């Protein structure tokens, strides 16, 4: 595959879940600016329409598909559309997620289930729908990418973040196994593990202790921006096909752990 240096991802089709805000939105803009056609998955249609228009104004191609990734049939239908309209995906950025910390003794079973449904089951629905396309692209065109957003919570210990952290440990461990399984088919598999990134993720937090910790951390460090993470995803995708960064930890310089 020859690379156009102005648009190194030209010809590639990137599907991004959680594309309506934060890291997913910034990554859609980044991959598009580098030449990829992007498929935008999230529930908020208005946000996807705005992003599609912005990408279009900048000369890119975006296809918005409003979908709840916890609905397996809807994600499969989205994958069928990508196959029909764009010839299939060769990059999946599996990124939709939610973080709802709370002391375990509060027994916030609804929040536990929400995190498991989205961060684990939703992620698997997307893997299931798009892996056949990635394998086809890897086999026929020599490279495809399956990149998932994990977190430093997959490795580190944060009291009150047990369920969220466990869902992210799932994402990292799954990715290691899928890399071993899919590498022979030219599908690179990576987990990206960010520290704190300023996005809407924190807006969903209701636990007072976690909110206080997050607020306090703003005083002592400069949080990452979604664009910082997006640039890293672009870097992974632009590496030579023989190179697979399996696991990438990206921290705010001032965040100790
Ligand atoms: P945001 O809240 O800004 O983004 C979350 C995205 O997920 C939104 O686009 C949202 O769109 C989408 N989403 C939520 N529920 C669903 C659903 N059921 N179906 C489809 N899409 C859904 O937060 P971030 O950008 O920070 O989060 C992206 C990922 O990064 C998450 O996996 C998060 O765990 C991870 N992460 C974030 C860190 C941070 O500090 N911000 C640190 C480490 C990891 P919509 O509501 O329109 O559906």
Short mmCIF file of N, CA, C and O and ligand atoms in Angstrom, two decimals, residues 17-25 41-45 47-48 67-71 93-99 114 118-119 149-153 164 168 192-204 214 223 226, ligand 1:
data_model
loop_
_atom_site.label_atom_id
_atom_site.label_comp_id
_atom_site.label_asym_id
_atom_site.label_seq_id
_atom_site.Cartn_x
_atom_site.Cartn_y
_atom_site.Cartn_z
N UNK A 17 -17.10 4.52 17.32
CA UNK A 17 -18.26 4.54 18.24
C UNK A 17 -18.03 5.61 19.30
O UNK A 17 -16.90 5.90 19.69
N UNK A 18 -19.14 6.21 19.76
CA UNK A 18 -19.01 7.33 20.70
C UNK A 18 -18.48 8.56 19.98
O UNK A 18 -17.69 9.33 20.52
N UNK A 19 -18.96 8.76 18.74
CA UNK A 19 -18.41 9.84 17.90
C UNK A 19 -19.10 11.18 18.12
O UNK A 19 -18.70 12.17 17.52
N UNK A 20 -20.11 11.22 19.01
CA UNK A 20 -20.85 12.48 19.14
C UNK A 20 -20.23 13.45 20.12
O UNK A 20 -20.68 14.58 20.24
N UNK A 21 -19.19 13.04 20.85
CA UNK A 21 -18.54 13.97 21.78
C UNK A 21 -17.15 13.45 22.15
O UNK A 21 -16.76 12.33 21.78
N UNK A 22 -16.40 14.28 22.85
CA UNK A 22 -15.15 13.88 23.48
C UNK A 22 -14.14 13.23 22.55
O UNK A 22 -13.87 13.72 21.44
N UNK A 23 -13.58 12.13 23.00
CA UNK A 23 -12.48 11.46 22.30
C UNK A 23 -12.93 10.97 20.92
O UNK A 23 -12.20 11.08 19.93
N UNK A 24 -14.15 10.42 20.84
CA UNK A 24 -14.63 9.89 19.56
C UNK A 24 -14.80 10.99 18.53
O UNK A 24 -14.40 10.84 17.36
N UNK A 25 -15.38 12.10 18.95
CA UNK A 25 -15.59 13.23 18.03
C UNK A 25 -14.24 13.75 17.52
O UNK A 25 -14.04 13.96 16.32
N UNK A 41 -20.79 6.64 14.87
CA UNK A 41 -21.83 5.92 15.63
C UNK A 41 -22.01 6.57 17.00
O UNK A 41 -21.04 6.78 17.72
N UNK A 42 -23.23 6.87 17.35
CA UNK A 42 -23.62 7.36 18.69
C UNK A 42 -25.14 7.51 18.65
O UNK A 42 -25.76 7.31 17.60
N UNK A 43 -25.73 7.88 19.79
CA UNK A 43 -27.20 7.99 19.82
C UNK A 43 -27.69 9.36 19.42
O UNK A 43 -28.76 9.49 18.84
N UNK A 44 -26.94 10.44 19.72
CA UNK A 44 -27.47 11.80 19.50
C UNK A 44 -27.32 12.23 18.05
O UNK A 44 -26.25 12.66 17.61
N UNK A 45 -28.44 12.15 17.32
CA UNK A 45 -28.43 12.44 15.88
C UNK A 45 -28.00 13.86 15.58
O UNK A 45 -27.31 14.11 14.59
N UNK A 47 -25.99 15.84 17.19
CA UNK A 47 -24.53 16.00 17.32
C UNK A 47 -23.81 15.36 16.14
O UNK A 47 -22.82 15.89 15.63
N UNK A 48 -24.30 14.20 15.71
CA UNK A 48 -23.67 13.53 14.57
C UNK A 48 -23.86 14.35 13.29
O UNK A 48 -22.94 14.44 12.47
N UNK A 67 -27.13 5.15 16.45
CA UNK A 67 -27.33 3.78 16.92
C UNK A 67 -26.97 3.69 18.40
O UNK A 67 -26.06 4.38 18.87
N UNK A 68 -27.72 2.87 19.11
CA UNK A 68 -27.38 2.54 20.50
C UNK A 68 -26.56 1.26 20.43
O UNK A 68 -27.08 0.21 20.00
N UNK A 69 -25.30 1.32 20.82
CA UNK A 69 -24.45 0.14 20.63
C UNK A 69 -24.80 -1.03 21.55
O UNK A 69 -24.28 -2.13 21.37
N UNK A 70 -25.69 -0.80 22.52
CA UNK A 70 -26.12 -1.94 23.34
C UNK A 70 -27.18 -2.78 22.62
O UNK A 70 -27.57 -3.84 23.10
N UNK A 71 -27.61 -2.30 21.45
CA UNK A 71 -28.61 -3.02 20.64
C UNK A 71 -27.86 -3.76 19.52
O UNK A 71 -27.49 -3.18 18.50
N UNK A 93 -12.72 2.06 15.71
CA UNK A 93 -12.32 2.67 16.99
C UNK A 93 -13.49 2.46 17.94
O UNK A 93 -14.51 3.14 17.85
N UNK A 94 -13.32 1.48 18.82
CA UNK A 94 -14.38 1.02 19.71
C UNK A 94 -14.25 1.84 21.00
O UNK A 94 -13.46 1.50 21.87
N UNK A 95 -15.03 2.89 21.12
CA UNK A 95 -14.71 3.95 22.08
C UNK A 95 -15.88 4.35 22.98
O UNK A 95 -15.65 4.94 24.03
N UNK A 96 -17.12 4.06 22.59
CA UNK A 96 -18.25 4.50 23.42
C UNK A 96 -18.10 3.92 24.82
O UNK A 96 -17.75 2.75 24.99
N UNK A 97 -18.35 4.74 25.83
CA UNK A 97 -18.22 4.24 27.19
C UNK A 97 -18.79 5.23 28.19
O UNK A 97 -19.03 6.39 27.87
N UNK A 98 -18.98 4.73 29.41
CA UNK A 98 -19.50 5.58 30.48
C UNK A 98 -18.80 5.22 31.79
O UNK A 98 -18.44 4.06 32.00
N UNK A 99 -18.58 6.23 32.64
CA UNK A 99 -17.89 6.03 33.93
C UNK A 99 -18.78 6.54 35.05
O UNK A 99 -19.08 7.73 35.10
N UNK A 114 -25.41 -0.39 33.80
CA UNK A 114 -25.21 0.55 32.67
C UNK A 114 -23.77 0.47 32.16
O UNK A 114 -23.52 0.41 30.95
N UNK A 118 -22.77 -1.04 28.43
CA UNK A 118 -22.13 -0.22 27.38
C UNK A 118 -20.66 -0.61 27.18
O UNK A 118 -20.23 -0.89 26.06
N UNK A 119 -19.89 -0.63 28.28
CA UNK A 119 -18.44 -0.77 28.15
C UNK A 119 -18.02 -2.19 27.77
O UNK A 119 -16.94 -2.38 27.21
N UNK A 149 -10.91 1.92 23.33
CA UNK A 149 -10.56 2.82 24.42
C UNK A 149 -10.76 2.10 25.74
O UNK A 149 -11.88 1.81 26.15
N UNK A 150 -9.63 1.81 26.38
CA UNK A 150 -9.64 1.29 27.73
C UNK A 150 -9.41 2.48 28.66
O UNK A 150 -9.92 3.58 28.41
N UNK A 151 -8.58 2.34 29.66
CA UNK A 151 -8.32 3.42 30.62
C UNK A 151 -7.16 3.00 31.50
O UNK A 151 -6.90 1.79 31.66
N UNK A 152 -6.50 3.97 32.14
CA UNK A 152 -5.51 3.58 33.15
C UNK A 152 -6.19 2.82 34.29
O UNK A 152 -5.53 2.10 35.04
N UNK A 153 -7.51 2.96 34.39
CA UNK A 153 -8.25 2.22 35.42
C UNK A 153 -8.17 0.71 35.18
O UNK A 153 -8.47 -0.08 36.08
N UNK A 164 -16.32 0.28 37.00
CA UNK A 164 -15.77 0.92 35.79
C UNK A 164 -14.40 0.31 35.46
O UNK A 164 -14.13 -0.08 34.31
N UNK A 168 -12.95 -1.82 32.14
CA UNK A 168 -11.80 -1.42 31.32
C UNK A 168 -10.70 -2.50 31.33
O UNK A 168 -9.99 -2.67 30.34
N UNK A 192 -6.02 1.60 24.00
CA UNK A 192 -5.46 2.87 24.45
C UNK A 192 -5.98 3.15 25.85
O UNK A 192 -7.18 3.01 26.13
N UNK A 193 -5.06 3.50 26.74
CA UNK A 193 -5.40 3.66 28.16
C UNK A 193 -5.09 5.09 28.58
O UNK A 193 -3.97 5.38 29.01
N UNK A 194 -6.06 5.99 28.48
CA UNK A 194 -5.80 7.37 28.89
C UNK A 194 -5.98 7.58 30.39
O UNK A 194 -6.79 6.93 31.04
N UNK A 195 -5.21 8.55 30.91
CA UNK A 195 -5.52 9.15 32.21
C UNK A 195 -6.66 10.14 31.99
O UNK A 195 -7.46 9.98 31.06
N UNK A 196 -6.74 11.18 32.81
CA UNK A 196 -7.93 12.05 32.73
C UNK A 196 -7.91 12.92 31.47
O UNK A 196 -6.92 13.61 31.18
N UNK A 197 -9.03 12.87 30.75
CA UNK A 197 -9.23 13.68 29.54
C UNK A 197 -10.47 14.54 29.79
O UNK A 197 -11.50 14.00 30.24
N UNK A 198 -10.42 15.81 29.50
CA UNK A 198 -11.59 16.68 29.71
C UNK A 198 -12.64 16.43 28.64
O UNK A 198 -12.46 16.82 27.49
N UNK A 199 -13.74 15.75 29.00
CA UNK A 199 -14.82 15.44 28.05
C UNK A 199 -16.15 15.48 28.82
O UNK A 199 -16.19 15.85 29.99
N UNK A 200 -17.20 14.99 28.17
CA UNK A 200 -18.49 14.90 28.86
C UNK A 200 -18.54 13.72 29.85
O UNK A 200 -19.50 13.58 30.59
N UNK A 201 -17.50 12.88 29.81
CA UNK A 201 -17.50 11.69 30.69
C UNK A 201 -17.73 12.10 32.15
O UNK A 201 -18.49 11.45 32.87
N UNK A 202 -17.07 13.18 32.56
CA UNK A 202 -17.15 13.61 33.96
C UNK A 202 -18.54 14.18 34.28
O UNK A 202 -18.96 14.18 35.44
N UNK A 203 -19.27 14.65 33.24
CA UNK A 203 -20.59 15.27 33.49
C UNK A 203 -21.62 14.24 33.98
O UNK A 203 -22.64 14.59 34.56
N UNK A 204 -21.36 12.96 33.68
CA UNK A 204 -22.33 11.92 34.07
C UNK A 204 -22.09 11.41 35.50
O UNK A 204 -22.88 10.65 36.03
N UNK A 214 -12.27 14.79 41.21
CA UNK A 214 -12.05 15.27 39.84
C UNK A 214 -11.83 16.79 39.84
O UNK A 214 -10.91 17.29 39.20
N UNK A 223 -5.46 18.63 32.49
CA UNK A 223 -6.02 17.40 31.90
C UNK A 223 -5.64 17.30 30.42
O UNK A 223 -5.40 18.33 29.75
N UNK A 226 -9.28 15.90 24.29
CA UNK A 226 -9.66 14.82 23.36
C UNK A 226 -8.74 14.79 22.14
O UNK A 226 -8.44 13.73 21.60
P1 LIG B 1 -17.93 11.31 26.34
O1 LIG B 1 -19.00 11.18 27.37
O2 LIG B 1 -17.65 12.66 25.78
O3 LIG B 1 -18.20 10.31 25.14
C1 LIG B 1 -18.92 9.11 25.27
C2 LIG B 1 -19.50 8.76 23.91
O4 LIG B 1 -20.16 7.49 24.01
C3 LIG B 1 -20.51 9.76 23.42
O5 LIG B 1 -20.28 10.00 22.05
C4 LIG B 1 -21.84 9.06 23.62
O6 LIG B 1 -22.76 9.50 22.63
C5 LIG B 1 -21.42 7.62 23.37
N1 LIG B 1 -22.39 6.68 23.92
C6 LIG B 1 -22.84 6.64 25.21
N2 LIG B 1 -23.76 5.67 25.32
C7 LIG B 1 -23.90 5.11 24.08
C8 LIG B 1 -24.72 4.09 23.56
N3 LIG B 1 -25.55 3.38 24.34
N4 LIG B 1 -24.64 3.80 22.24
C9 LIG B 1 -23.80 4.49 21.46
N5 LIG B 1 -22.98 5.46 21.90
C10 LIG B 1 -23.05 5.77 23.20
O7 LIG B 1 -16.62 10.73 27.05
P2 LIG B 1 -15.15 10.37 26.50
O8 LIG B 1 -14.90 10.88 25.16
O9 LIG B 1 -14.23 10.71 27.60
O10 LIG B 1 -15.26 8.78 26.49
C11 LIG B 1 -14.81 7.98 25.43
C12 LIG B 1 -14.15 6.74 26.01
O11 LIG B 1 -12.95 7.13 26.70
C13 LIG B 1 -14.97 5.96 27.03
O12 LIG B 1 -14.87 4.58 26.76
C14 LIG B 1 -14.29 6.29 28.35
O13 LIG B 1 -14.48 5.27 29.30
C15 LIG B 1 -12.84 6.41 27.90
N6 LIG B 1 -11.94 7.14 28.79
C16 LIG B 1 -12.17 8.46 29.08
C17 LIG B 1 -11.32 9.13 29.94
C18 LIG B 1 -11.58 10.54 30.37
O14 LIG B 1 -10.96 10.99 31.35
N7 LIG B 1 -12.45 11.29 29.68
C19 LIG B 1 -10.14 8.46 30.52
C20 LIG B 1 -9.98 7.09 30.12
C21 LIG B 1 -10.85 6.48 29.28
P3 LIG B 1 -24.36 9.53 22.75
O15 LIG B 1 -24.68 10.00 24.14
O16 LIG B 1 -24.73 10.50 21.67
O17 LIG B 1 -24.82 8.14 22.45
#
